């Protein structure tokens, strides 16, 4: 009577093989079985541990029934582990169901499963100052400027005091401008010559010593703000609603009547100039910014009073980075950033009260935070 063949893995009966077949596949568990091994194993396959122990080094099966059982058991173990094993007929048994990923592997950069958060627009890299009158202390610092060597100049609104710091914020020296008049603005050129606006006039000082170098006479006596262009020329905003372009020697190159240019009542308070000569003028009364081209022709305006992303509550300072983006300090709303066309980009610095702002050659932004009696430098991340 022919012997019933059973699967050595699940003991299920195997289908009758053909005369020339050397393997059979279990219809229940899918195991590929060596026919000689199944016949030798009979109805009671030996434990796997004993069978595996009989497999010789190198994996070559012995030419007897016991070795067949060992080889079959090793095959079952390999299949259970998901390893592809070639049978004697050259077919490949199934590798089993896919395994889930390791619990220690993060699927995304964001733990919440969403896209990774963008970096902050700017972060603080330097902070110095405290309240007082000693070295490195401030009472009402509203103006800050940086020269080409990285020296930082900080001016008090009252008393005419100007302090000089190195690039790390370490106090170097101080000197006095006019102690009787408010100091409303300060700019410094790359060589360290400081331009101070007091009493509606622009005076030049040697930054390292405070020695008075002279007055920019052609600017007149109603100056509100001065900015230095990259070519060394000066642009000024006046109390008579004019924007004036001055040569290096102080000669007048161009006068723009802002009221006529914008066809509206305008009071220029702050301005900045891009590397291509575009002029942005802040009107603190209307909370608007007017954009002029290099010839002084009005192009457009943006801003206005309100709490919207492209509006201002109380704009105080104006600055421009190396990409031509415009920065406006808005009291209680930190610093607001706009592209060259006046579209809102980002805001940062929380609700800090920022007055003066100045960029260095590496897009480091220095801010005079008057209420905290500090100078805070930001590094742009985007």
XYZ file of C-alpha atoms in Angstrom:
382
model
C 0.000 0.000 0.000
C 1.456 3.370 -1.007
C 2.493 5.601 1.871
C 0.584 8.854 2.405
C 2.904 11.839 2.080
C 2.443 14.702 4.540
C 3.928 18.198 4.709
C 6.699 18.268 7.320
C 5.628 21.794 8.312
C 1.848 21.560 8.822
C 1.289 17.764 8.444
C -1.269 18.362 5.685
C -1.526 15.598 3.029
C 0.379 16.352 -0.165
C -1.039 15.814 -3.588
C 0.253 12.792 -5.466
C 3.331 13.835 -7.425
C 4.235 12.779 -10.916
C 6.731 10.003 -11.470
C 9.565 12.345 -12.350
C 8.792 15.053 -9.787
C 11.407 15.661 -7.096
C 9.435 18.324 -5.181
C 5.859 19.013 -4.198
C 4.186 22.178 -2.902
C 1.897 22.032 0.137
C -1.537 23.445 -0.898
C -2.135 24.689 2.675
C 1.041 26.401 3.855
C 2.878 26.780 0.522
C 6.058 24.997 1.605
C 8.170 23.415 -1.150
C 8.956 19.887 -0.002
C 11.714 17.521 -1.137
C 9.806 14.329 -1.842
C 12.427 12.013 -0.403
C 12.500 14.046 2.814
C 8.716 13.985 3.172
C 8.603 10.229 2.743
C 11.331 9.734 5.297
C 9.666 12.100 7.759
C 6.379 10.123 7.708
C 3.436 11.267 9.717
C 5.481 12.616 12.633
C 8.246 15.052 11.579
C 11.073 15.454 14.032
C 11.496 18.622 16.103
C 13.171 21.501 14.216
C 15.968 21.900 16.711
C 17.068 18.291 16.255
C 16.763 18.503 12.500
C 18.752 21.727 12.244
C 21.492 20.176 14.367
C 22.039 17.569 11.664
C 22.740 20.106 8.919
C 26.512 19.951 8.242
C 28.654 23.096 7.855
C 28.201 24.614 4.416
C 24.555 23.506 4.222
C 25.112 20.454 1.946
C 22.455 17.790 2.748
C 23.448 14.260 3.629
C 22.407 11.519 1.217
C 20.094 9.711 3.607
C 16.568 10.099 4.931
C 17.641 11.821 8.163
C 19.581 14.402 6.229
C 16.502 14.988 4.070
C 14.463 15.729 7.152
C 17.141 18.151 8.355
C 17.246 19.928 5.018
C 13.467 20.231 4.909
C 13.340 21.646 8.436
C 16.073 24.163 7.584
C 14.041 25.145 4.530
C 10.976 25.748 6.724
C 12.996 27.917 9.125
C 14.348 29.973 6.253
C 10.867 30.473 4.839
C 9.549 31.542 8.234
C 12.329 34.137 8.461
C 11.435 35.535 5.039
C 14.663 34.345 3.349
C 14.517 33.296 -0.307
C 15.688 29.710 -0.671
C 16.198 27.887 -3.983
C 14.736 24.374 -4.120
C 16.290 21.482 -5.993
C 13.994 22.188 -8.971
C 15.183 25.791 -9.128
C 11.857 27.369 -8.122
C 11.721 30.103 -5.449
C 9.327 29.747 -2.525
C 7.265 32.749 -1.441
C 9.044 35.160 0.915
C 6.034 35.636 3.190
C 4.112 38.842 4.044
C 6.037 42.168 4.109
C 7.249 43.218 7.533
C 6.207 46.593 9.038
C 8.915 49.277 9.275
C 10.947 49.523 12.438
C 9.335 51.613 15.133
C 12.543 53.643 15.492
C 12.515 54.923 11.897
C 10.891 58.354 11.406
C 8.534 58.498 8.446
C 8.896 62.303 7.988
C 11.090 65.085 9.312
C 8.102 66.459 11.233
C 6.963 64.288 14.217
C 3.375 65.295 13.492
C 3.574 63.653 10.085
C 3.298 66.883 8.073
C 5.967 68.643 6.017
C 8.957 70.007 7.959
C 8.435 73.528 9.303
C 10.412 76.287 7.556
C 13.247 77.912 9.508
C 12.522 81.221 11.266
C 12.936 84.270 9.072
C 15.608 85.706 11.404
C 17.189 84.744 14.697
C 19.078 86.716 17.337
C 22.871 86.379 17.188
C 23.970 89.338 19.336
C 22.429 91.318 22.160
C 24.050 93.935 24.373
C 23.127 96.899 26.531
C 21.331 97.787 29.745
C 19.737 100.844 31.297
C 22.116 103.494 32.572
C 24.824 105.964 31.629
C 27.915 103.781 31.947
C 29.854 102.097 29.170
C 27.515 100.002 27.067
C 24.397 101.313 28.809
C 21.602 103.365 27.276
C 18.830 105.676 28.412
C 17.025 106.506 25.171
C 18.994 104.941 22.311
C 17.057 105.335 19.048
C 19.731 105.351 16.322
C 22.164 102.600 15.324
C 24.631 102.393 12.416
C 27.476 100.103 11.241
C 30.604 101.023 9.248
C 32.561 98.932 6.757
C 34.804 97.472 9.471
C 31.849 96.239 11.524
C 32.063 98.919 14.235
C 28.666 99.667 15.748
C 27.544 103.228 16.577
C 24.652 103.890 18.962
C 23.221 107.363 19.573
C 20.918 108.646 22.313
C 17.940 110.771 21.328
C 18.720 113.318 24.025
C 22.090 114.561 25.249
C 24.066 113.961 22.039
C 25.881 110.878 23.332
C 27.308 108.502 20.713
C 28.902 105.210 21.817
C 31.172 103.077 19.642
C 31.399 99.269 19.916
C 33.362 96.594 18.106
C 31.605 93.950 16.007
C 30.991 91.801 19.111
C 29.283 94.593 21.029
C 32.260 95.409 23.272
C 32.463 99.066 24.252
C 35.308 100.966 22.559
C 34.734 104.671 23.178
C 32.169 107.450 23.211
C 31.928 111.061 22.073
C 29.365 113.859 22.132
C 27.430 115.544 19.351
C 25.311 118.607 20.190
C 24.166 117.930 23.791
C 21.301 120.461 23.629
C 19.302 119.210 20.647
C 17.520 115.907 19.938
C 19.483 113.533 17.711
C 16.878 112.298 15.245
C 18.997 110.233 12.860
C 22.509 108.903 12.327
C 24.239 107.260 9.342
C 27.843 106.121 8.908
C 29.720 105.495 5.689
C 32.043 102.557 5.036
C 35.093 104.553 6.118
C 33.666 105.466 9.511
C 32.456 109.025 8.899
C 29.291 109.588 10.931
C 26.454 111.771 9.653
C 24.264 113.119 12.458
C 20.917 114.887 12.015
C 20.246 117.498 14.691
C 18.396 120.816 14.525
C 17.386 119.990 10.956
C 21.028 119.914 9.808
C 23.518 117.232 8.864
C 26.899 117.331 10.599
C 29.814 115.020 9.869
C 32.020 113.526 12.584
C 35.069 111.306 12.628
C 33.637 108.089 14.018
C 36.715 106.968 15.949
C 37.212 110.258 17.831
C 34.056 112.341 17.460
C 35.977 115.190 15.829
C 33.610 117.512 13.953
C 34.384 117.474 10.235
C 31.805 120.003 9.051
C 28.197 120.578 8.049
C 26.467 119.516 4.824
C 25.287 123.017 3.919
C 23.318 122.220 0.765
C 21.010 119.940 2.770
C 19.344 122.986 4.298
C 17.952 123.364 7.782
C 14.853 121.131 7.784
C 16.318 117.641 7.430
C 14.301 114.778 8.948
C 16.365 111.836 7.740
C 19.503 111.000 5.755
C 20.576 107.779 4.059
C 23.802 106.912 2.270
C 23.577 105.224 -1.123
C 26.130 102.586 -2.144
C 27.856 105.097 -4.430
C 28.507 107.438 -1.499
C 25.833 109.986 -2.408
C 23.218 111.114 0.105
C 19.435 111.107 -0.032
C 17.570 113.239 2.494
C 13.955 113.775 3.530
C 13.014 117.300 4.566
C 10.266 118.946 6.550
C 9.239 120.851 3.432
C 8.083 117.562 1.839
C 11.136 117.319 -0.405
C 13.360 114.350 -1.190
C 16.816 115.636 -2.116
C 19.722 113.784 -3.731
C 23.192 115.117 -2.842
C 26.610 114.341 -4.327
C 29.528 113.226 -2.167
C 30.659 116.829 -1.816
C 27.177 117.948 -0.780
C 26.140 119.491 -4.108
C 22.467 119.112 -5.022
C 21.877 116.556 -7.783
C 18.082 116.404 -7.702
C 15.128 117.748 -5.766
C 11.776 115.955 -5.717
C 8.638 117.667 -4.435
C 6.981 114.617 -2.904
C 3.524 116.194 -2.701
C 3.584 116.906 -6.388
C 5.070 113.492 -7.208
C 2.391 111.498 -5.377
C -0.331 114.094 -6.068
C -1.295 114.055 -2.432
C -0.363 115.585 0.871
C 2.890 113.883 1.951
C 5.265 114.264 4.867
C 8.509 112.275 4.357
C 10.020 111.060 7.615
C 12.325 108.106 6.763
C 13.838 106.758 3.561
C 16.063 104.003 2.159
C 17.727 103.538 -1.227
C 18.248 100.258 -3.081
C 21.377 99.297 -4.985
C 19.558 100.093 -8.235
C 18.638 103.583 -7.052
C 14.990 103.090 -6.093
C 13.970 105.264 -3.154
C 11.415 104.192 -0.534
C 9.988 107.018 1.582
C 8.037 106.454 4.801
C 5.244 108.890 5.614
C 4.563 108.469 9.332
C 1.364 110.530 9.177
C -0.388 108.335 6.620
C 1.566 105.131 7.477
C 2.320 104.739 3.776
C 5.542 104.028 1.892
C 6.120 105.742 -1.474
C 8.388 104.165 -4.058
C 10.365 106.404 -6.422
C 12.608 105.327 -9.272
C 16.255 106.423 -9.602
C 15.189 109.672 -11.296
C 12.815 110.547 -8.462
C 9.628 109.709 -10.401
C 6.774 108.292 -8.316
C 6.084 104.604 -9.048
C 3.587 103.372 -6.467
C 2.756 103.204 -2.762
C 1.858 100.578 -0.173
C 0.866 100.391 3.477
C -1.708 102.522 5.256
C -3.122 102.542 8.764
C -4.572 99.302 10.070
C -3.860 95.845 11.462
C -3.668 93.975 8.151
C -0.442 92.237 7.078
C 0.394 95.092 4.655
C -0.652 97.890 7.027
C 0.961 99.654 9.989
C -0.133 100.923 13.372
C 2.772 103.262 14.073
C 5.767 102.819 11.728
C 9.041 104.157 13.106
C 12.091 102.787 11.274
C 12.988 101.825 7.733
C 15.797 99.607 6.392
C 16.679 97.515 3.339
C 18.628 94.257 3.019
C 20.964 93.175 0.244
C 18.097 91.535 -1.683
C 16.144 94.766 -1.908
C 13.522 93.792 0.678
C 12.087 96.606 2.792
C 11.947 96.367 6.609
C 9.545 98.507 8.625
C 9.561 98.619 12.417
C 5.967 98.989 13.624
C 5.408 99.817 17.295
C 3.902 96.806 19.070
C 4.205 94.577 15.960
C 7.954 94.040 15.697
C 9.540 94.234 12.233
C 7.545 93.714 9.033
C 9.214 92.663 5.766
C 8.093 93.494 2.219
C 9.449 92.644 -1.192
C 10.580 95.349 -3.618
C 7.029 95.707 -4.972
C 5.553 96.243 -1.503
C 4.049 92.790 -0.950
C 4.125 91.473 2.599
C 6.689 88.710 3.148
C 7.111 88.016 6.873
C 7.239 89.571 10.330
C 9.537 88.879 13.273
C 10.848 90.330 16.569
C 7.488 89.787 18.268
C 6.092 92.976 19.790
C 9.470 94.637 20.371
C 9.578 98.431 20.158
C 12.231 99.046 17.505
C 13.336 102.527 16.473
C 16.545 102.642 14.419
C 17.639 99.782 12.132
C 20.796 99.234 10.083
C 22.193 96.429 7.921
C 25.842 95.457 7.576
C 27.401 94.064 4.388
C 26.437 90.494 5.355
C 22.721 91.147 5.920
C 23.122 91.327 9.675
C 20.315 93.553 10.965
C 21.061 95.780 13.982
C 18.057 97.174 15.843
C 17.791 99.811 18.564
C 15.192 98.468 20.996
C 14.668 101.589 23.029
C 12.303 100.259 25.720
C 14.664 97.374 26.552
C 17.765 99.611 26.424
C 19.381 97.084 24.077
C 20.937 96.680 20.676
C 19.815 93.392 19.133
C 21.370 91.913 15.994
C 19.415 89.484 13.823
C 20.782 87.065 11.249
C 18.490 86.415 8.302
C 17.661 82.751 7.645
C 15.598 83.286 4.496
